[in-house]
PDB file of C-alpha atoms and ligand atoms in Angstrom:
ATOM      1  CA  MET A   1     -23.784 -36.681  10.341  1.00 74.00           C
ATOM      2  CA  ASN A   2     -26.687 -34.332  10.562  1.00 85.00           C
ATOM      3  CA  TYR A   3     -29.841 -36.284   9.925  1.00 91.00           C
ATOM      4  CA  THR A   4     -33.264 -35.475  11.267  1.00 94.00           C
ATOM      5  CA  LEU A   5     -35.817 -37.659  12.976  1.00 93.00           C
ATOM      6  CA  ASN A   6     -38.060 -37.113   9.992  1.00 94.00           C
ATOM      7  CA  GLN A   7     -35.450 -38.546   7.620  1.00 96.00           C
ATOM      8  CA  LEU A   8     -35.024 -41.563   9.890  1.00 96.00           C
ATOM      9  CA  GLN A   9     -38.765 -42.200   9.939  1.00 95.00           C
ATOM     10  CA  VAL A  10     -39.035 -41.888   6.172  1.00 96.00           C
ATOM     11  CA  PHE A  11     -36.082 -44.198   5.549  1.00 97.00           C
ATOM     12  CA  LEU A  12     -37.451 -46.791   7.958  1.00 95.00           C
ATOM     13  CA  LYS A  13     -40.845 -46.761   6.229  1.00 94.00           C
ATOM     14  CA  ILE A  14     -39.172 -47.217   2.812  1.00 96.00           C
ATOM     15  CA  ALA A  15     -37.179 -50.132   4.198  1.00 95.00           C
ATOM     16  CA  GLU A  16     -40.330 -51.667   5.709  1.00 92.00           C
ATOM     17  CA  THR A  17     -42.510 -51.302   2.636  1.00 92.00           C
ATOM     18  CA  GLY A  18     -39.846 -51.624  -0.083  1.00 93.00           C
ATOM     19  CA  SER A  19     -41.556 -48.829  -1.976  1.00 94.00           C
ATOM     20  CA  ILE A  20     -41.515 -45.036  -2.112  1.00 94.00           C
ATOM     21  CA  THR A  21     -45.204 -45.002  -3.054  1.00 94.00           C
ATOM     22  CA  LYS A  22     -46.251 -47.204  -0.139  1.00 92.00           C
ATOM     23  CA  ALA A  23     -44.031 -45.287   2.297  1.00 93.00           C
ATOM     24  CA  ALA A  24     -45.598 -42.022   1.108  1.00 93.00           C
ATOM     25  CA  GLU A  25     -49.082 -43.469   1.600  1.00 90.00           C
ATOM     26  CA  ALA A  26     -48.315 -44.788   5.062  1.00 88.00           C
ATOM     27  CA  LEU A  27     -46.787 -41.480   6.173  1.00 90.00           C
ATOM     28  CA  HIS A  28     -49.443 -39.341   4.460  1.00 89.00           C
ATOM     29  CA  LEU A  29     -46.771 -37.544   2.458  1.00 92.00           C
ATOM     30  CA  SER A  30     -46.378 -36.944  -1.255  1.00 95.00           C
ATOM     31  CA  GLN A  31     -43.979 -39.158  -3.205  1.00 94.00           C
ATOM     32  CA  PRO A  32     -41.646 -36.244  -4.060  1.00 96.00           C
ATOM     33  CA  ALA A  33     -41.471 -35.328  -0.362  1.00 96.00           C
ATOM     34  CA  VAL A  34     -40.440 -38.894   0.507  1.00 96.00           C
ATOM     35  CA  SER A  35     -37.869 -38.979  -2.325  1.00 96.00           C
ATOM     36  CA  ILE A  36     -36.314 -35.714  -1.127  1.00 96.00           C
ATOM     37  CA  GLN A  37     -36.066 -36.984   2.447  1.00 96.00           C
ATOM     38  CA  LEU A  38     -34.436 -40.169   1.175  1.00 96.00           C
ATOM     39  CA  LYS A  39     -31.952 -38.183  -0.925  1.00 96.00           C
ATOM     40  CA  ASN A  40     -31.061 -35.902   1.992  1.00 96.00           C
ATOM     41  CA  PHE A  41     -30.544 -38.924   4.209  1.00 96.00           C
ATOM     42  CA  GLN A  42     -28.464 -40.731   1.574  1.00 96.00           C
ATOM     43  CA  ASP A  43     -26.262 -37.628   1.081  1.00 95.00           C
ATOM     44  CA  GLN A  44     -24.871 -38.242   4.536  1.00 94.00           C
ATOM     45  CA  PHE A  45     -23.428 -41.639   3.673  1.00 95.00           C
ATOM     46  CA  ASP A  46     -20.719 -42.596   1.173  1.00 95.00           C
ATOM     47  CA  ILE A  47     -22.206 -46.051   0.753  1.00 96.00           C
ATOM     48  CA  PRO A  48     -25.575 -46.522  -1.011  1.00 97.00           C
ATOM     49  CA  LEU A  49     -28.560 -47.326   1.196  1.00 97.00           C
ATOM     50  CA  THR A  50     -30.813 -48.241  -1.709  1.00 96.00           C
ATOM     51  CA  GLU A  51     -30.543 -49.228  -5.326  1.00 95.00           C
ATOM     52  CA  LEU A  52     -32.974 -48.959  -8.191  1.00 90.00           C
ATOM     53  CA  VAL A  53     -33.400 -52.003 -10.398  1.00 90.00           C
ATOM     54  CA  GLY A  54     -35.890 -51.264 -13.147  1.00 87.00           C
ATOM     55  CA  ARG A  55     -38.531 -49.269 -11.349  1.00 85.00           C
ATOM     56  CA  ARG A  56     -38.176 -51.093  -8.035  1.00 90.00           C
ATOM     57  CA  ILE A  57     -36.221 -49.857  -5.088  1.00 93.00           C
ATOM     58  CA  TYR A  58     -34.107 -52.318  -3.116  1.00 95.00           C
ATOM     59  CA  ILE A  59     -32.460 -51.757   0.240  1.00 96.00           C
ATOM     60  CA  THR A  60     -28.757 -52.653   0.129  1.00 96.00           C
ATOM     61  CA  ASP A  61     -27.180 -54.772   2.878  1.00 96.00           C
ATOM     62  CA  PHE A  62     -25.706 -51.591   4.299  1.00 96.00           C
ATOM     63  CA  GLY A  63     -29.167 -49.979   4.128  1.00 97.00           C
ATOM     64  CA  LYS A  64     -30.667 -52.926   5.992  1.00 96.00           C
ATOM     65  CA  GLU A  65     -28.176 -52.495   8.819  1.00 96.00           C
ATOM     66  CA  ILE A  66     -28.914 -48.784   8.972  1.00 97.00           C
ATOM     67  CA  ALA A  67     -32.670 -49.521   8.974  1.00 96.00           C
ATOM     68  CA  GLU A  68     -32.195 -51.828  11.957  1.00 95.00           C
ATOM     69  CA  ALA A  69     -30.340 -49.119  13.872  1.00 96.00           C
ATOM     70  CA  VAL A  70     -32.984 -46.560  12.879  1.00 95.00           C
ATOM     71  CA  GLU A  71     -35.727 -48.817  14.212  1.00 93.00           C
ATOM     72  CA  ASN A  72     -34.004 -48.844  17.601  1.00 93.00           C
ATOM     73  CA  ILE A  73     -33.656 -45.076  17.570  1.00 94.00           C
ATOM     74  CA  ILE A  74     -37.357 -44.577  16.748  1.00 91.00           C
ATOM     75  CA  HIS A  75     -38.231 -47.026  19.487  1.00 86.00           C
ATOM     76  CA  GLN A  76     -36.192 -44.989  21.954  1.00 89.00           C
ATOM     77  CA  VAL A  77     -37.865 -41.776  20.796  1.00 88.00           C
ATOM     78  CA  HIS A  78     -41.281 -43.314  21.548  1.00 81.00           C
ATOM     79  CA  ALA A  79     -39.935 -44.409  24.924  1.00 80.00           C
ATOM     80  CA  ILE A  80     -38.845 -40.831  25.672  1.00 84.00           C
ATOM     81  CA  ASN A  81     -42.302 -39.480  24.751  1.00 77.00           C
ATOM     82  CA  ASN A  82     -44.022 -42.137  26.791  1.00 73.00           C
ATOM     83  CA  LYS A  83     -41.824 -41.578  29.828  1.00 77.00           C
ATOM     84  CA  THR A  84     -42.519 -37.864  29.721  1.00 76.00           C
ATOM     85  CA  LEU A  85     -46.246 -38.442  29.666  1.00 71.00           C
ATOM     86  CA  ALA A  86     -46.084 -41.145  32.330  1.00 71.00           C
ATOM     87  CA  TYR A  87     -44.215 -38.705  34.523  1.00 70.00           C
ATOM     88  CA  LYS A  88     -47.091 -36.280  34.122  1.00 70.00           C
ATOM     89  CA  GLY A  89     -49.522 -39.051  35.077  1.00 69.00           C
ATOM     90  CA  GLN A  90     -51.149 -39.260  31.656  1.00 77.00           C
ATOM     91  CA  LEU A  91     -52.263 -42.300  29.745  1.00 84.00           C
ATOM     92  CA  PHE A  92     -49.959 -42.813  26.777  1.00 84.00           C
ATOM     93  CA  GLY A  93     -49.315 -45.247  23.975  1.00 87.00           C
ATOM     94  CA  ARG A  94     -51.025 -46.376  20.797  1.00 90.00           C
ATOM     95  CA  LEU A  95     -54.589 -47.367  20.134  1.00 95.00           C
ATOM     96  CA  LYS A  96     -54.849 -49.384  16.945  1.00 94.00           C
ATOM     97  CA  MET A  97     -58.170 -49.987  15.256  1.00 96.00           C
ATOM     98  CA  ALA A  98     -59.385 -51.438  11.984  1.00 96.00           C
ATOM     99  CA  VAL A  99     -62.840 -50.445  10.851  1.00 97.00           C
ATOM    100  CA  VAL A 100     -64.970 -51.502   7.898  1.00 95.00           C
ATOM    101  CA  SER A 101     -65.591 -48.855   5.292  1.00 94.00           C
ATOM    102  CA  THR A 102     -68.925 -47.564   6.590  1.00 93.00           C
ATOM    103  CA  GLY A 103     -67.461 -47.721  10.092  1.00 95.00           C
ATOM    104  CA  LYS A 104     -65.689 -44.465   9.291  1.00 95.00           C
ATOM    105  CA  TYR A 105     -69.064 -42.762   9.778  1.00 96.00           C
ATOM    106  CA  VAL A 106     -69.423 -44.404  13.196  1.00 97.00           C
ATOM    107  CA  MET A 107     -66.106 -44.869  14.979  1.00 97.00           C
ATOM    108  CA  PRO A 108     -64.882 -41.257  15.155  1.00 97.00           C
ATOM    109  CA  TYR A 109     -67.871 -40.356  17.352  1.00 97.00           C
ATOM    110  CA  PHE A 110     -66.860 -43.026  19.861  1.00 97.00           C
ATOM    111  CA  LEU A 111     -63.212 -41.936  19.792  1.00 97.00           C
ATOM    112  CA  ALA A 112     -63.479 -38.151  20.012  1.00 96.00           C
ATOM    113  CA  GLY A 113     -64.206 -37.800  23.742  1.00 95.00           C
ATOM    114  CA  PHE A 114     -61.663 -40.466  24.690  1.00 95.00           C
ATOM    115  CA  ILE A 115     -58.855 -38.915  22.658  1.00 95.00           C
ATOM    116  CA  GLU A 116     -59.700 -35.499  24.056  1.00 94.00           C
ATOM    117  CA  GLN A 117     -59.384 -36.818  27.615  1.00 92.00           C
ATOM    118  CA  HIS A 118     -56.060 -38.515  26.878  1.00 91.00           C
ATOM    119  CA  GLN A 119     -53.888 -36.298  24.728  1.00 86.00           C
ATOM    120  CA  GLY A 120     -50.950 -38.705  24.953  1.00 86.00           C
ATOM    121  CA  ILE A 121     -52.687 -41.384  22.924  1.00 92.00           C
ATOM    122  CA  GLU A 122     -51.587 -41.957  19.388  1.00 91.00           C
ATOM    123  CA  LEU A 123     -54.515 -43.224  17.351  1.00 95.00           C
ATOM    124  CA  ARG A 124     -54.190 -45.379  14.284  1.00 93.00           C
ATOM    125  CA  MET A 125     -57.374 -46.286  12.477  1.00 95.00           C
ATOM    126  CA  ASP A 126     -57.293 -48.317   9.274  1.00 93.00           C
ATOM    127  CA  VAL A 127     -60.408 -48.176   7.132  1.00 94.00           C
ATOM    128  CA  THR A 128     -60.740 -51.120   4.754  1.00 92.00           C
ATOM    129  CA  ASN A 129     -63.284 -53.824   3.983  1.00 92.00           C
ATOM    130  CA  ARG A 130     -64.567 -56.555   6.242  1.00 93.00           C
ATOM    131  CA  ALA A 131     -62.213 -59.306   5.013  1.00 93.00           C
ATOM    132  CA  GLN A 132     -59.136 -57.138   5.610  1.00 93.00           C
ATOM    133  CA  VAL A 133     -60.400 -55.883   8.950  1.00 95.00           C
ATOM    134  CA  ILE A 134     -60.838 -59.454  10.160  1.00 95.00           C
ATOM    135  CA  ASP A 135     -57.383 -60.358   8.821  1.00 93.00           C
ATOM    136  CA  SER A 136     -55.789 -57.525  10.803  1.00 93.00           C
ATOM    137  CA  LEU A 137     -57.606 -58.653  13.923  1.00 94.00           C
ATOM    138  CA  MET A 138     -56.557 -62.285  13.437  1.00 92.00           C
ATOM    139  CA  CYS A 139     -52.942 -61.263  12.816  1.00 90.00           C
ATOM    140  CA  ASN A 140     -53.065 -59.316  16.078  1.00 90.00           C
ATOM    141  CA  GLU A 141     -52.190 -56.080  14.279  1.00 89.00           C
ATOM    142  CA  VAL A 142     -54.932 -54.080  16.005  1.00 95.00           C
ATOM    143  CA  ASP A 143     -56.477 -53.756  19.446  1.00 96.00           C
ATOM    144  CA  PHE A 144     -60.062 -53.568  18.207  1.00 98.00           C
ATOM    145  CA  ALA A 145     -62.092 -53.875  15.051  1.00 97.00           C
ATOM    146  CA  LEU A 146     -65.453 -52.362  14.179  1.00 97.00           C
ATOM    147  CA  VAL A 147     -67.716 -54.559  12.080  1.00 96.00           C
ATOM    148  CA  SER A 148     -71.430 -54.879  11.561  1.00 94.00           C
ATOM    149  CA  ILE A 149     -71.466 -58.608  10.992  1.00 89.00           C
ATOM    150  CA  VAL A 150     -69.594 -60.422  13.739  1.00 87.00           C
ATOM    151  CA  PRO A 151     -67.587 -63.206  12.078  1.00 85.00           C
ATOM    152  CA  GLN A 152     -69.040 -66.672  12.561  1.00 86.00           C
ATOM    153  CA  GLY A 153     -66.730 -69.447  13.637  1.00 85.00           C
ATOM    154  CA  LEU A 154     -64.177 -67.011  14.971  1.00 87.00           C
ATOM    155  CA  LYS A 155     -63.901 -66.574  18.712  1.00 92.00           C
ATOM    156  CA  VAL A 156     -64.118 -62.890  19.520  1.00 95.00           C
ATOM    157  CA  ASP A 157     -65.327 -60.798  22.407  1.00 96.00           C
ATOM    158  CA  SER A 158     -67.696 -58.059  21.409  1.00 96.00           C
ATOM    159  CA  LEU A 159     -69.467 -54.944  22.552  1.00 97.00           C
ATOM    160  CA  GLU A 160     -72.670 -54.172  20.653  1.00 97.00           C
ATOM    161  CA  LEU A 161     -73.246 -50.541  19.746  1.00 97.00           C
ATOM    162  CA  PHE A 162     -76.358 -49.968  17.633  1.00 95.00           C
ATOM    163  CA  GLN A 163     -78.150 -51.313  14.608  1.00 94.00           C
ATOM    164  CA  ASN A 164     -76.768 -50.969  11.116  1.00 95.00           C
ATOM    165  CA  LYS A 165     -79.585 -50.582   8.589  1.00 95.00           C
ATOM    166  CA  LEU A 166     -79.135 -51.132   4.878  1.00 96.00           C
ATOM    167  CA  PHE A 167     -81.606 -49.677   2.373  1.00 95.00           C
ATOM    168  CA  LEU A 168     -81.917 -49.585  -1.405  1.00 93.00           C
ATOM    169  CA  ILE A 169     -80.619 -46.136  -2.334  1.00 95.00           C
ATOM    170  CA  GLY A 170     -81.036 -44.172  -5.544  1.00 93.00           C
ATOM    171  CA  ASN A 171     -80.357 -40.579  -6.445  1.00 93.00           C
ATOM    172  CA  ALA A 172     -82.904 -37.781  -6.349  1.00 89.00           C
ATOM    173  CA  ASP A 173     -83.835 -38.221 -10.015  1.00 85.00           C
ATOM    174  CA  ALA A 174     -84.579 -41.921  -9.670  1.00 77.00           C
ATOM    175  CA  ARG A 175     -88.007 -42.592 -11.150  1.00 73.00           C
ATOM    176  CA  LEU A 176     -88.994 -46.204 -10.826  1.00 68.00           C
ATOM    177  CA  LYS A 177     -91.598 -47.812 -13.043  1.00 62.00           C
ATOM    178  CA  ARG A 178     -94.971 -47.660 -11.331  1.00 59.00           C
ATOM    179  CA  GLY A 179     -96.756 -50.658  -9.964  1.00 59.00           C
ATOM    180  CA  ARG A 180     -93.677 -52.800  -9.406  1.00 63.00           C
ATOM    181  CA  LYS A 181     -93.618 -54.618  -6.117  1.00 63.00           C
ATOM    182  CA  GLY A 182     -91.092 -56.624  -4.103  1.00 64.00           C
ATOM    183  CA  SER A 183     -88.237 -58.048  -6.113  1.00 70.00           C
ATOM    184  CA  GLU A 184     -89.779 -56.696  -9.364  1.00 73.00           C
ATOM    185  CA  ILE A 185     -88.486 -53.270  -8.384  1.00 76.00           C
ATOM    186  CA  PHE A 186     -85.022 -54.511  -9.248  1.00 80.00           C
ATOM    187  CA  LYS A 187     -85.920 -55.372 -12.847  1.00 76.00           C
ATOM    188  CA  ASP A 188     -83.705 -53.266 -15.155  1.00 77.00           C
ATOM    189  CA  LEU A 189     -82.077 -51.476 -12.193  1.00 84.00           C
ATOM    190  CA  PRO A 190     -78.346 -51.155 -12.702  1.00 89.00           C
ATOM    191  CA  LEU A 191     -76.982 -52.265  -9.355  1.00 92.00           C
ATOM    192  CA  ILE A 192     -73.668 -51.141  -7.937  1.00 94.00           C
ATOM    193  CA  PHE A 193     -71.790 -53.663  -5.851  1.00 94.00           C
ATOM    194  CA  ARG A 194     -68.821 -53.265  -3.562  1.00 94.00           C
ATOM    195  CA  GLU A 195     -65.632 -55.268  -4.129  1.00 93.00           C
ATOM    196  CA  LYS A 196     -65.099 -58.902  -3.025  1.00 92.00           C
ATOM    197  CA  GLY A 197     -64.338 -59.068   0.697  1.00 92.00           C
ATOM    198  CA  SER A 198     -66.842 -56.335   1.526  1.00 93.00           C
ATOM    199  CA  GLY A 199     -69.421 -57.100   4.202  1.00 92.00           C
ATOM    200  CA  THR A 200     -71.939 -54.825   2.480  1.00 93.00           C
ATOM    201  CA  ARG A 201     -71.546 -56.831  -0.713  1.00 93.00           C
ATOM    202  CA  GLN A 202     -71.978 -60.069   1.205  1.00 91.00           C
ATOM    203  CA  THR A 203     -75.213 -58.770   2.770  1.00 91.00           C
ATOM    204  CA  MET A 204     -76.478 -57.433  -0.566  1.00 91.00           C
ATOM    205  CA  GLU A 205     -75.755 -60.710  -2.389  1.00 91.00           C
ATOM    206  CA  LYS A 206     -77.500 -62.710   0.327  1.00 91.00           C
ATOM    207  CA  PHE A 207     -80.585 -60.508  -0.004  1.00 91.00           C
ATOM    208  CA  ILE A 208     -80.610 -60.809  -3.796  1.00 90.00           C
ATOM    209  CA  GLU A 209     -80.171 -64.560  -3.654  1.00 89.00           C
ATOM    210  CA  SER A 210     -82.749 -65.254  -0.991  1.00 89.00           C
ATOM    211  CA  ASN A 211     -85.332 -63.053  -2.729  1.00 87.00           C
ATOM    212  CA  ASP A 212     -84.751 -64.572  -6.138  1.00 85.00           C
ATOM    213  CA  ILE A 213     -84.072 -61.206  -7.625  1.00 84.00           C
ATOM    214  CA  PRO A 214     -83.747 -61.450 -11.417  1.00 77.00           C
ATOM    215  CA  ALA A 215     -80.490 -61.022 -13.321  1.00 63.00           C
ATOM    216  CA  LEU A 216     -79.200 -57.518 -12.876  1.00 72.00           C
ATOM    217  CA  LYS A 217     -76.828 -55.245 -14.630  1.00 69.00           C
ATOM    218  CA  ARG A 218     -73.837 -54.871 -12.364  1.00 79.00           C
ATOM    219  CA  LEU A 219     -71.106 -52.408 -11.626  1.00 90.00           C
ATOM    220  CA  GLU A 220     -68.392 -52.999  -9.069  1.00 93.00           C
ATOM    221  CA  LEU A 221     -66.649 -50.263  -7.101  1.00 95.00           C
ATOM    222  CA  ALA A 222     -64.048 -50.627  -4.402  1.00 90.00           C
ATOM    223  CA  SER A 223     -65.227 -48.368  -1.584  1.00 91.00           C
ATOM    224  CA  ASN A 224     -68.407 -47.198   0.044  1.00 93.00           C
ATOM    225  CA  GLU A 225     -67.641 -43.606  -0.860  1.00 94.00           C
ATOM    226  CA  ALA A 226     -67.106 -44.565  -4.524  1.00 95.00           C
ATOM    227  CA  VAL A 227     -70.454 -46.370  -4.561  1.00 96.00           C
ATOM    228  CA  LYS A 228     -72.136 -43.323  -3.044  1.00 96.00           C
ATOM    229  CA  GLN A 229     -70.651 -40.954  -5.607  1.00 96.00           C
ATOM    230  CA  ALA A 230     -71.706 -43.297  -8.419  1.00 95.00           C
ATOM    231  CA  VAL A 231     -75.278 -43.459  -7.091  1.00 95.00           C
ATOM    232  CA  LEU A 232     -75.305 -39.659  -6.763  1.00 96.00           C
ATOM    233  CA  ALA A 233     -74.153 -39.359 -10.358  1.00 95.00           C
ATOM    234  CA  GLY A 234     -77.002 -41.591 -11.497  1.00 92.00           C
ATOM    235  CA  LEU A 235     -74.843 -44.568 -12.486  1.00 92.00           C
ATOM    236  CA  GLY A 236     -77.065 -46.959 -10.608  1.00 91.00           C
ATOM    237  CA  TYR A 237     -78.573 -48.080  -7.309  1.00 93.00           C
ATOM    238  CA  SER A 238     -77.101 -49.858  -4.347  1.00 95.00           C
ATOM    239  CA  ILE A 239     -78.021 -51.379  -1.017  1.00 95.00           C
ATOM    240  CA  MET A 240     -76.169 -49.114   1.373  1.00 96.00           C
ATOM    241  CA  SER A 241     -75.705 -48.537   5.063  1.00 96.00           C
ATOM    242  CA  LEU A 242     -77.800 -45.665   6.376  1.00 96.00           C
ATOM    243  CA  VAL A 243     -74.920 -44.176   8.407  1.00 95.00           C
ATOM    244  CA  GLY A 244     -73.025 -43.289   5.243  1.00 95.00           C
ATOM    245  CA  VAL A 245     -75.792 -41.377   3.488  1.00 96.00           C
ATOM    246  CA  LYS A 246     -77.169 -39.150   6.237  1.00 93.00           C
ATOM    247  CA  ASN A 247     -76.289 -35.786   4.710  1.00 93.00           C
ATOM    248  CA  GLU A 248     -77.310 -36.770   1.197  1.00 96.00           C
ATOM    249  CA  LEU A 249     -80.721 -37.914   2.463  1.00 95.00           C
ATOM    250  CA  TYR A 250     -81.176 -34.663   4.390  1.00 94.00           C
ATOM    251  CA  ASN A 251     -80.239 -32.634   1.319  1.00 95.00           C
ATOM    252  CA  ASN A 252     -82.502 -34.752  -0.879  1.00 94.00           C
ATOM    253  CA  ASP A 253     -79.613 -35.731  -3.128  1.00 96.00           C
ATOM    254  CA  LEU A 254     -80.289 -39.398  -2.420  1.00 96.00           C
ATOM    255  CA  GLN A 255     -83.487 -41.236  -1.596  1.00 94.00           C
ATOM    256  CA  ILE A 256     -84.443 -44.476   0.078  1.00 93.00           C
ATOM    257  CA  ILE A 257     -86.433 -46.730  -2.241  1.00 90.00           C
ATOM    258  CA  PRO A 258     -88.890 -48.740  -0.166  1.00 88.00           C
ATOM    259  CA  VAL A 259     -88.604 -52.470  -0.825  1.00 87.00           C
ATOM    260  CA  GLU A 260     -90.146 -55.347   1.071  1.00 86.00           C
ATOM    261  CA  GLY A 261     -87.522 -57.050   3.218  1.00 89.00           C
ATOM    262  CA  LEU A 262     -85.425 -53.907   3.578  1.00 91.00           C
ATOM    263  CA  PRO A 263     -83.805 -52.493   5.609  1.00 94.00           C
ATOM    264  CA  ILE A 264     -81.499 -55.361   6.357  1.00 95.00           C
ATOM    265  CA  LYS A 265     -80.459 -54.989   9.967  1.00 94.00           C
ATOM    266  CA  THR A 266     -77.085 -55.947  11.352  1.00 93.00           C
ATOM    267  CA  MET A 267     -75.328 -54.749  14.498  1.00 95.00           C
ATOM    268  CA  TRP A 268     -72.377 -52.381  14.790  1.00 96.00           C
ATOM    269  CA  SER A 269     -70.011 -54.154  17.165  1.00 97.00           C
ATOM    270  CA  LEU A 270     -66.590 -53.495  18.565  1.00 97.00           C
ATOM    271  CA  ILE A 271     -64.736 -56.809  18.567  1.00 97.00           C
ATOM    272  CA  TRP A 272     -61.399 -58.016  19.900  1.00 97.00           C
ATOM    273  CA  LEU A 273     -59.543 -61.290  20.423  1.00 96.00           C
ATOM    274  CA  PRO A 274     -60.555 -62.910  23.716  1.00 93.00           C
ATOM    275  CA  ASN A 275     -57.030 -64.001  24.623  1.00 87.00           C
ATOM    276  CA  LYS A 276     -55.416 -60.692  23.701  1.00 89.00           C
ATOM    277  CA  LYS A 277     -53.510 -58.972  26.451  1.00 87.00           C
ATOM    278  CA  LEU A 278     -54.993 -55.491  26.154  1.00 90.00           C
ATOM    279  CA  SER A 279     -52.594 -52.601  26.649  1.00 88.00           C
ATOM    280  CA  PRO A 280     -53.433 -50.003  29.347  1.00 87.00           C
ATOM    281  CA  VAL A 281     -54.680 -47.707  26.547  1.00 92.00           C
ATOM    282  CA  ALA A 282     -56.872 -50.418  25.019  1.00 94.00           C
ATOM    283  CA  ASN A 283     -58.251 -51.325  28.445  1.00 92.00           C
ATOM    284  CA  ALA A 284     -59.051 -47.701  29.198  1.00 93.00           C
ATOM    285  CA  PHE A 285     -60.797 -47.349  25.831  1.00 96.00           C
ATOM    286  CA  LEU A 286     -62.919 -50.434  26.452  1.00 96.00           C
ATOM    287  CA  GLU A 287     -63.918 -49.105  29.847  1.00 95.00           C
ATOM    288  CA  TYR A 288     -64.769 -45.739  28.264  1.00 96.00           C
ATOM    289  CA  MET A 289     -66.868 -47.449  25.577  1.00 97.00           C
ATOM    290  CA  ARG A 290     -68.785 -49.489  28.151  1.00 97.00           C
ATOM    291  CA  GLU A 291     -69.557 -46.387  30.194  1.00 95.00           C
ATOM    292  CA  GLU A 292     -70.198 -43.852  27.434  1.00 96.00           C
ATOM    293  CA  LYS A 293     -71.630 -45.783  24.490  1.00 96.00           C
ATOM    294  CA  SER A 294     -75.317 -45.233  25.331  1.00 96.00           C
ATOM    295  CA  GLN A 295     -74.798 -41.510  25.772  1.00 96.00           C
ATOM    296  CA  ILE A 296     -72.846 -41.201  22.518  1.00 97.00           C
ATOM    297  CA  ILE A 297     -75.495 -43.167  20.617  1.00 96.00           C
ATOM    298  CA  GLN A 298     -78.203 -40.946  22.058  1.00 95.00           C
ATOM    299  CA  ASN A 299     -76.327 -37.725  21.246  1.00 95.00           C
ATOM    300  CA  LYS A 300     -74.892 -38.554  17.851  1.00 94.00           C
ATOM    301  CA  PHE A 301     -77.139 -41.153  16.295  1.00 93.00           C
ATOM    302  CA  ASP A 302     -80.605 -40.053  17.424  1.00 90.00           C
ATOM    303  CA  TRP A 303     -81.429 -39.119  13.788  1.00 89.00           C
ATOM    304  CA  TYR A 304     -81.188 -42.797  13.020  1.00 85.00           C
ATOM    305  CA  GLU A 305     -84.438 -43.656  14.783  1.00 83.00           C
ATOM    306  CA  GLN A 306     -86.668 -41.992  12.176  1.00 86.00           C
ATOM    307  CA  TYR A 307     -85.686 -44.548   9.533  1.00 87.00           C
TER     308      TYR A 307
HETATM  309  P1  LIG B 401     -67.575 -53.420   4.302  1.00 85.34           P
HETATM  310  O1  LIG B 401     -68.219 -53.828   5.689  1.00 85.34           O
HETATM  311  O2  LIG B 401     -66.937 -52.113   4.439  1.00 85.34           O
HETATM  312  O3  LIG B 401     -66.621 -54.547   4.111  1.00 85.34           O
HETATM  313  O4  LIG B 401     -68.677 -53.448   3.283  1.00 85.34           O
HETATM  314  C1  LIG B 401     -69.415 -53.439   6.157  1.00 85.34           C
HETATM  315  C2  LIG B 401     -69.803 -54.297   7.362  1.00 85.34           C
HETATM  316  O5  LIG B 401     -69.089 -55.181   7.830  1.00 85.34           O
HETATM  317  O6  LIG B 401     -70.907 -53.980   7.780  1.00 85.34           O
END
């Protein structure tokens, strides 16, 4: 037996996800790299760990037992790392976050200083849409979530950061018909929407509904970045969060189209479950956020004030 820790980690991820593709995604590896690791691991056993039925991979009973043992080994490896750091008096462990898609332009600035101070912290940040972020929080899969619309009817504790502003955005070539005012601006505008479950979409639909905006041509794209690229390419217009378009506005690749009632303002907030027992890492992060948030906002988001 001569397997590596890497092979163990890869095999465990395949067993957990039941898929080479998903394991590769979760480990940020290519599919061929994962397949090779699996093959090298399998070569050390006479009994199959997996079997392929059609295009699906299944873990055999033997594989399941091995996966269970591997999980214990990985657990022990984390324990060794943690003990080493504890011995050196450092904060160690995982910080798990889920952030909404435009939160990826916000959260890293609040994490950078903290992670630099505590090198023993392993950060995991999932970037998805609002519905999935709230699901992860409810399922207790993360310590904190970053949203800009705090969920109603769900008991959470929160720390407000700064305003999220959403404007109608078009590309540099956008030439709107003259003389149109208010909701008329939207006439004939192809609008790009985010996918169902997105908070931005929810906000945009509410605005359209409450302003009686006429029937619009629609496109639907599944991430903020995809919407931005589509607007840049001239495919349409969208109501977008200002944080995600900073550079494009500076470079004059995108423009804000002034419309009555915009920007829509929501509030970037860090939220967590009130009854959650925060880990020492999560507690330290919350303390850091309470102490440093104003300074970080002033240093990193001062550009925001001009809009
Ligand atoms: P979204 O969320 O990424 O789901 O659009 C944005 C938000 O909650 O503000």
